[in-house]
XYZ file of C-alpha atoms in Angstrom:
440
model
C 80.881 195.392 59.283
C 83.203 195.347 61.634
C 81.100 194.563 64.328
C 79.141 191.179 62.946
C 82.264 188.998 61.721
C 83.488 188.430 65.511
C 79.863 187.328 65.976
C 80.125 184.611 63.464
C 83.464 183.624 64.607
C 81.840 182.960 68.061
C 78.921 181.205 66.703
C 80.737 178.754 65.074
C 83.163 178.145 67.494
C 80.198 176.932 70.195
C 79.235 174.460 67.191
C 82.008 173.128 66.931
C 82.869 172.477 70.742
C 79.138 171.475 70.958
C 80.052 168.644 67.846
C 83.318 167.473 69.387
C 81.287 166.699 72.745
C 78.753 164.928 71.076
C 81.410 162.861 69.344
C 83.381 162.386 72.487
C 79.596 160.972 74.236
C 79.149 158.658 71.380
C 82.452 157.213 71.793
C 81.903 156.624 75.526
C 78.704 155.084 74.590
C 80.567 152.501 72.181
C 83.009 151.641 74.133
C 80.766 151.299 77.434
C 78.602 148.721 74.923
C 81.733 147.100 73.739
C 82.778 146.096 77.221
C 79.458 145.272 78.279
C 78.795 142.643 75.434
C 82.495 140.823 75.961
C 81.723 140.558 79.847
C 77.995 138.956 78.477
C 79.909 136.774 76.329
C 82.253 135.981 78.996
C 79.261 134.723 81.236
C 77.876 133.091 78.399
C 81.374 130.704 77.728
C 81.465 130.507 81.789
C 77.529 129.598 81.571
C 78.051 126.882 78.337
C 80.916 125.163 80.409
C 79.244 125.232 83.550
C 75.943 123.455 81.396
C 78.329 121.122 80.298
C 80.230 120.233 83.134
C 76.239 119.150 84.488
C 74.792 117.501 81.862
C 78.114 115.034 81.411
C 77.824 114.336 84.987
C 74.112 113.768 85.220
C 74.752 111.253 82.102
C 77.843 109.982 83.764
C 75.556 108.751 86.739
C 72.731 107.441 84.531
C 74.935 105.142 82.075
C 76.913 103.615 84.900
C 74.120 102.845 87.603
C 71.917 101.535 84.347
C 75.479 99.323 83.303
C 76.268 97.939 86.197
C 72.758 96.831 87.595
C 72.499 95.032 83.933
C 76.295 93.957 84.802
C 75.402 92.797 88.741
C 72.084 91.243 87.626
C 74.181 88.651 85.057
C 76.937 88.426 87.195
C 74.401 87.752 90.232
C 73.212 84.147 88.645
C 76.904 83.013 87.863
C 78.389 83.719 91.106
C 74.721 81.941 92.378
C 75.497 79.114 89.952
C 79.238 78.790 90.748
C 78.493 78.543 94.319
C 75.730 75.461 93.749
C 78.637 73.762 91.748
C 81.251 74.285 93.884
C 79.349 73.679 97.434
C 77.015 71.435 95.992
C 73.698 73.874 97.260
C 70.161 73.171 96.399
C 67.886 75.813 95.538
C 66.597 76.580 98.959
C 70.180 77.656 100.141
C 71.005 78.987 96.593
C 67.729 81.428 96.918
C 69.250 81.857 100.461
C 72.660 83.353 99.432
C 71.580 85.129 96.609
C 71.513 88.296 98.613
C 75.044 88.138 99.736
C 76.665 87.511 96.328
C 76.036 90.770 94.708
C 78.492 92.577 97.317
C 81.329 90.346 96.697
C 80.794 91.008 93.325
C 80.894 94.452 92.752
C 84.536 95.619 93.563
C 85.989 93.890 90.884
C 82.820 94.901 88.277
C 82.700 98.613 89.020
C 86.389 99.744 87.292
C 85.422 97.743 84.124
C 81.956 99.400 84.344
C 83.103 103.019 84.708
C 85.758 102.458 82.349
C 82.721 101.334 79.455
C 80.420 104.067 81.105
C 83.303 107.195 80.111
C 83.711 105.382 76.826
C 79.988 105.488 75.882
C 79.329 109.558 77.063
C 82.437 110.869 75.717
C 82.499 109.174 72.681
C 79.114 110.111 72.102
C 79.786 114.176 72.428
C 82.858 114.242 70.577
C 81.417 112.218 68.089
C 77.756 114.855 67.814
C 80.681 117.399 68.127
C 79.985 118.549 71.629
C 83.464 118.960 72.401
C 84.536 120.614 69.001
C 81.925 123.516 70.183
C 82.605 124.151 73.236
C 86.712 124.287 72.765
C 85.404 126.607 69.817
C 84.203 128.719 72.410
C 87.091 128.949 74.668
C 85.945 126.287 77.407
C 88.630 124.076 78.833
C 89.118 120.209 77.759
C 90.007 119.877 81.173
C 86.958 121.249 82.582
C 84.425 119.244 80.645
C 86.170 115.634 81.802
C 87.301 116.869 85.493
C 83.438 115.553 86.710
C 84.588 111.915 84.801
C 87.968 111.768 87.517
C 85.906 113.167 90.652
C 83.108 110.271 90.130
C 86.250 107.842 89.462
C 87.702 108.943 92.637
C 84.530 108.552 94.897
C 84.203 105.267 92.917
C 87.548 104.489 93.565
C 87.179 105.130 97.748
C 83.734 103.104 97.048
C 85.164 100.304 95.705
C 88.272 100.313 98.935
C 84.730 100.193 101.245
C 83.183 97.062 99.772
C 86.563 94.942 99.326
C 87.429 95.638 102.997
C 84.282 95.418 104.500
C 81.432 94.616 102.205
C 82.952 91.524 101.069
C 83.792 89.751 104.298
C 80.792 90.337 105.951
C 79.095 89.046 102.781
C 81.479 85.665 102.433
C 80.982 85.307 106.150
C 77.515 85.042 105.652
C 77.372 82.610 102.920
C 79.792 80.506 105.299
C 77.277 80.600 108.030
C 74.360 80.036 105.187
C 76.292 76.761 103.788
C 76.963 75.925 107.405
C 73.574 75.831 108.915
C 72.593 73.877 106.147
C 75.864 71.890 105.655
C 74.511 68.323 106.505
C 70.841 68.040 104.448
C 74.299 69.083 101.584
C 75.975 66.614 102.933
C 73.156 64.426 103.058
C 72.073 65.074 99.692
C 75.524 64.702 97.955
C 75.316 61.006 99.852
C 71.823 60.279 98.689
C 72.723 61.227 94.889
C 76.099 60.021 94.212
C 76.443 57.252 97.436
C 80.243 58.733 97.681
C 81.983 61.866 98.722
C 85.673 62.236 98.006
C 87.760 65.467 99.448
C 91.372 65.000 98.517
C 92.620 68.258 100.035
C 92.241 66.022 103.661
C 92.493 62.417 102.108
C 88.886 61.978 102.677
C 86.705 59.159 101.300
C 83.249 58.111 102.253
C 80.903 55.717 100.246
C 77.747 54.390 101.276
C 75.319 51.582 99.932
C 71.979 54.340 100.781
C 70.732 56.564 102.990
C 67.601 56.505 105.195
C 66.387 59.253 106.490
C 69.355 61.079 108.167
C 71.117 57.695 108.818
C 74.052 56.434 106.613
C 73.512 52.469 105.738
C 76.620 50.741 105.559
C 78.775 53.442 104.739
C 83.017 53.385 104.491
C 85.281 55.737 105.574
C 88.906 56.169 104.495
C 91.021 58.921 105.748
C 93.966 59.654 104.703
C 95.943 63.000 106.178
C 98.969 63.648 104.283
C 102.073 61.530 105.987
C 100.531 59.420 108.090
C 98.813 55.748 107.246
C 95.271 55.846 106.091
C 92.449 54.954 107.995
C 89.705 52.464 106.926
C 86.452 52.347 109.167
C 83.310 50.219 107.976
C 80.609 49.821 109.883
C 76.500 48.924 109.930
C 75.027 52.355 110.325
C 76.491 56.221 110.820
C 75.091 59.486 111.843
C 76.801 63.048 111.413
C 76.853 66.108 113.527
C 78.600 69.171 112.032
C 80.547 71.474 114.230
C 81.072 74.649 112.508
C 82.886 76.550 115.329
C 85.803 73.560 115.198
C 85.720 72.623 111.557
C 84.735 69.422 112.106
C 82.120 66.621 110.972
C 82.128 64.177 114.105
C 80.979 60.452 112.628
C 79.250 58.468 114.986
C 79.779 54.971 114.045
C 77.547 51.909 115.154
C 79.171 48.208 114.987
C 81.926 48.036 112.855
C 85.385 47.622 112.714
C 88.336 50.197 112.116
C 91.849 48.531 110.074
C 94.840 50.754 109.917
C 97.490 49.127 107.997
C 100.676 47.668 109.733
C 98.217 46.910 112.756
C 95.564 44.533 114.421
C 91.863 44.821 113.464
C 89.877 46.144 115.784
C 86.266 45.792 116.343
C 83.501 48.154 118.010
C 80.230 48.949 118.847
C 80.071 52.284 119.130
C 82.511 54.538 117.978
C 83.208 58.240 117.452
C 85.505 59.698 114.675
C 86.297 63.436 113.691
C 87.451 64.371 110.235
C 87.887 68.400 109.587
C 85.018 69.931 107.053
C 85.594 69.574 103.463
C 88.073 72.848 101.559
C 85.212 73.520 99.617
C 82.653 74.306 102.317
C 84.940 76.669 104.342
C 87.373 79.809 103.159
C 89.905 81.589 105.090
C 91.470 83.291 102.461
C 92.801 86.864 102.714
C 91.286 88.069 100.602
C 87.786 87.551 102.338
C 89.111 89.002 105.602
C 88.694 92.722 106.745
C 92.148 94.705 106.776
C 92.262 95.306 110.396
C 91.732 91.402 110.989
C 94.608 91.117 108.886
C 96.719 93.694 110.367
C 95.945 92.566 113.479
C 96.900 89.041 112.261
C 100.391 90.658 111.325
C 100.939 91.877 114.765
C 100.340 88.810 116.414
C 102.995 86.742 114.030
C 105.615 89.755 114.660
C 105.169 89.483 118.348
C 105.356 85.638 118.089
C 108.013 85.612 115.974
C 110.035 88.100 118.451
C 109.421 85.103 121.195
C 110.450 82.624 119.161
C 113.675 84.219 118.224
C 114.412 85.000 122.184
C 113.647 81.524 123.036
C 115.921 80.079 120.777
C 118.662 82.111 121.015
C 118.327 81.156 125.115
C 118.359 77.650 123.874
C 121.228 78.054 121.915
C 123.301 79.908 124.299
C 122.463 76.932 127.092
C 123.992 74.075 124.540
C 127.323 76.256 124.052
C 127.119 76.764 127.462
C 126.870 72.754 128.358
C 128.956 71.844 125.361
C 125.372 69.849 123.756
C 126.858 70.647 119.819
C 124.609 67.781 119.277
C 121.336 69.223 119.889
C 121.446 71.330 117.013
C 120.828 68.608 115.178
C 117.474 67.976 116.922
C 114.148 68.613 115.677
C 113.396 71.222 117.647
C 115.727 73.237 115.762
C 114.940 72.132 112.264
C 111.331 73.146 113.539
C 112.073 76.432 114.827
C 113.291 76.752 110.785
C 110.443 75.757 109.360
C 108.407 77.481 111.314
C 110.049 80.823 110.291
C 110.023 80.161 106.862
C 106.500 79.389 106.825
C 105.343 82.481 109.430
C 107.539 84.289 106.873
C 105.533 83.141 103.563
C 102.236 83.602 105.087
C 103.125 87.129 106.164
C 104.276 88.129 102.822
C 100.736 86.436 101.732
C 99.142 88.982 103.972
C 101.086 91.970 103.301
C 100.629 91.503 99.426
C 96.753 90.750 99.834
C 96.559 94.598 102.064
C 98.659 96.109 99.417
C 96.737 94.463 96.392
C 93.658 95.508 98.045
C 94.132 99.555 97.987
C 95.873 99.622 94.353
C 93.270 97.003 92.733
C 90.354 99.683 94.430
C 92.333 102.836 92.972
C 92.308 101.401 89.627
C 89.102 102.592 88.738
C 90.079 105.795 89.023
C 93.487 105.392 86.881
C 90.946 103.427 84.405
C 88.838 107.271 83.711
C 92.640 108.766 83.544
C 92.859 107.137 80.326
C 89.709 106.343 79.036
C 87.652 110.071 78.999
C 90.736 111.779 76.565
C 91.263 108.313 74.649
C 87.173 107.900 73.691
C 87.182 111.944 73.216
C 90.492 111.130 70.768
C 88.189 108.657 68.794
C 84.913 110.764 68.412
C 83.530 107.595 67.740
C 79.517 106.720 68.791
C 80.500 103.170 68.828
C 81.206 102.609 72.376
C 81.801 99.157 72.433
C 84.615 100.007 69.945
C 86.154 102.630 71.997
C 85.781 100.342 74.831
C 87.771 97.633 73.498
C 90.576 99.703 72.233
C 90.965 100.972 75.364
C 90.415 97.911 77.652
C 92.364 95.045 75.633
C 95.657 97.193 76.385
C 94.727 97.095 80.333
C 93.782 92.935 79.828
C 97.042 92.799 77.622
C 99.363 94.310 79.713
C 97.804 95.382 83.191
C 96.574 92.560 84.766
C 99.140 90.484 83.705
C 101.393 92.714 85.575
C 99.266 92.926 88.517
C 99.848 88.825 88.544
C 103.161 89.030 88.077
C 103.944 91.582 91.110
C 101.356 89.963 93.100
C 103.395 86.130 92.780
C 106.962 88.030 93.085
C 105.322 89.389 96.178
C 104.590 86.433 97.443
C 107.410 84.850 97.222
C 109.073 87.579 99.277
C 110.906 88.695 95.858
C 110.061 92.174 95.878
C 108.473 94.707 98.176
C 104.598 94.808 97.672
C 104.058 98.349 99.131
C 105.601 99.621 95.794
C 105.246 95.960 93.676
C 101.148 96.403 93.980
C 100.990 99.947 91.914
C 103.401 99.079 89.438
C 100.253 98.467 87.047
C 98.429 101.084 87.738
C 101.760 103.623 86.979
C 101.457 102.073 83.712
C 98.300 102.718 82.830
C 99.044 106.437 84.987
C 101.669 107.243 82.021
C 99.823 106.158 79.016
C 96.808 108.207 80.096
C 99.163 110.983 80.476
C 100.344 110.759 76.720
C 96.971 110.277 75.434
C 95.980 113.469 77.374
C 98.643 115.406 76.055
C 98.064 114.439 72.898
C 94.001 115.766 73.304
C 95.319 118.971 74.758
C 97.534 119.789 72.074
C 94.798 118.837 69.022
C-alpha cells in the first residue's frame, strides 16, 4: 500500500504537466493567428487605398480628356469665327488657321476644365459612399485626393509651357497665314463694301469698284495723329503688301494730292506707303515668348543707362557753358517723355512675365479648392458642385487678378508679388476647406 501512493502522485503530475504544455501551445497558435490576421488586415487596407488611388487617377484622366476635347472643339469654332470677323477672313483662310487656334486657347481652358473634372470625379465618389467606406477602413483622405494634386501640378507646368511656347508659335503662324493672303483679304473687303477704315492709323479708302486686282477711282485719306490729313485721288491703283516692314504700298496712276494749306499737286504715277491695319498685325506681350520679352527688357535697360549717361553729359556741358536756356529746349523734354514711355512699356512686359507664371499655376490652386470641396458636398450633380466652387472664383479671383494687372501696369505695385494675390486667396480658402474635411 505504501508503494502504490507515490506512483499515483507521479502519474497525476505528469498528466497535469502535459496539459499545461498543450494549453501553452494553443495560446501561442492563437496569438500567431491573431498577428497573421492583423497583418493581412493592414495589407488589405493598403491594397484598398492603392486601388482607390489608381481608380481616382484613371477616372481623372478619362474625364479630363473627354471634357477638354469637347470644350476645345467648341472654342475652336468660336476662335475661328472671331478671327474671321475681326480680320475679314474668307473660308479658305479660316481653314488654314484652324490648326493654330486650339493651341492659343488651351492655356485659358485647362484650369476651369480641370476644376470641372475634380468636381465630377470626387463628387461622384463621395455621393456613392466610396470616400466614407475608405475612411471607415482607416484610409487617409489625403491618399485619395493626392492624385488630383499631382495631375494639377503637371497640368500647371504644361499650361505654362503652352503659354510660353505654343501660343506665340500659334499666333505667329496665324499672322503669317493672314499676311500671305492679306492682299486677297483687303481686295475682298473693298470689293464687297467699297470702303475700308482704320481709325487707329487714320486711314480711309473708298473705291468705285475692284477689277481683278486693280482699284477703280480710289480715294485715299491718310490722317496720322498730330499731322495734317492727306487726300489722294486717282484713276486707278494697285497694292503691294510688305509684311516685313508692315506697310501697304499704293501704286497710284493719274491723280492729284490735296494737303490743307498747300497747293494742289497732280501726278502721273505716285507711290505711297501706309502702315498695316492694326487688325491685321499683333505684337502684344502675351503673344511673345518668355525669352523674347526678357531680352527686350534687358535691351531697354541698357538703352536707359546709355540715355542717362548722355543726358547727364549734356546737362554738365550746359552748366559749364552757362547755357541754362538749353534746359527748356525740346531735346530735354524728349528725354523725359521717352523715359516715361519706356518705364510704362517695361512695366507692361514685367506684368506679363509674372502674370504668365501665376495664371499657369492657377490650375493647381483651383484643384486644391475643388477636390475637398466636392467631397464635402457629396453630390452627384457635378454642375452644382462646379458652380458652387467656380462662382466665388469668378466673383473674387478674376477681378482681383485684373486689378493687380492694372495696378502693376501703372507701376503702382510690384508685379512679382501682385500677380500671386489671387492664387494666395484661393490657397487660403482651400486650406480652410481641407481642414474642415479632415475634421469631419
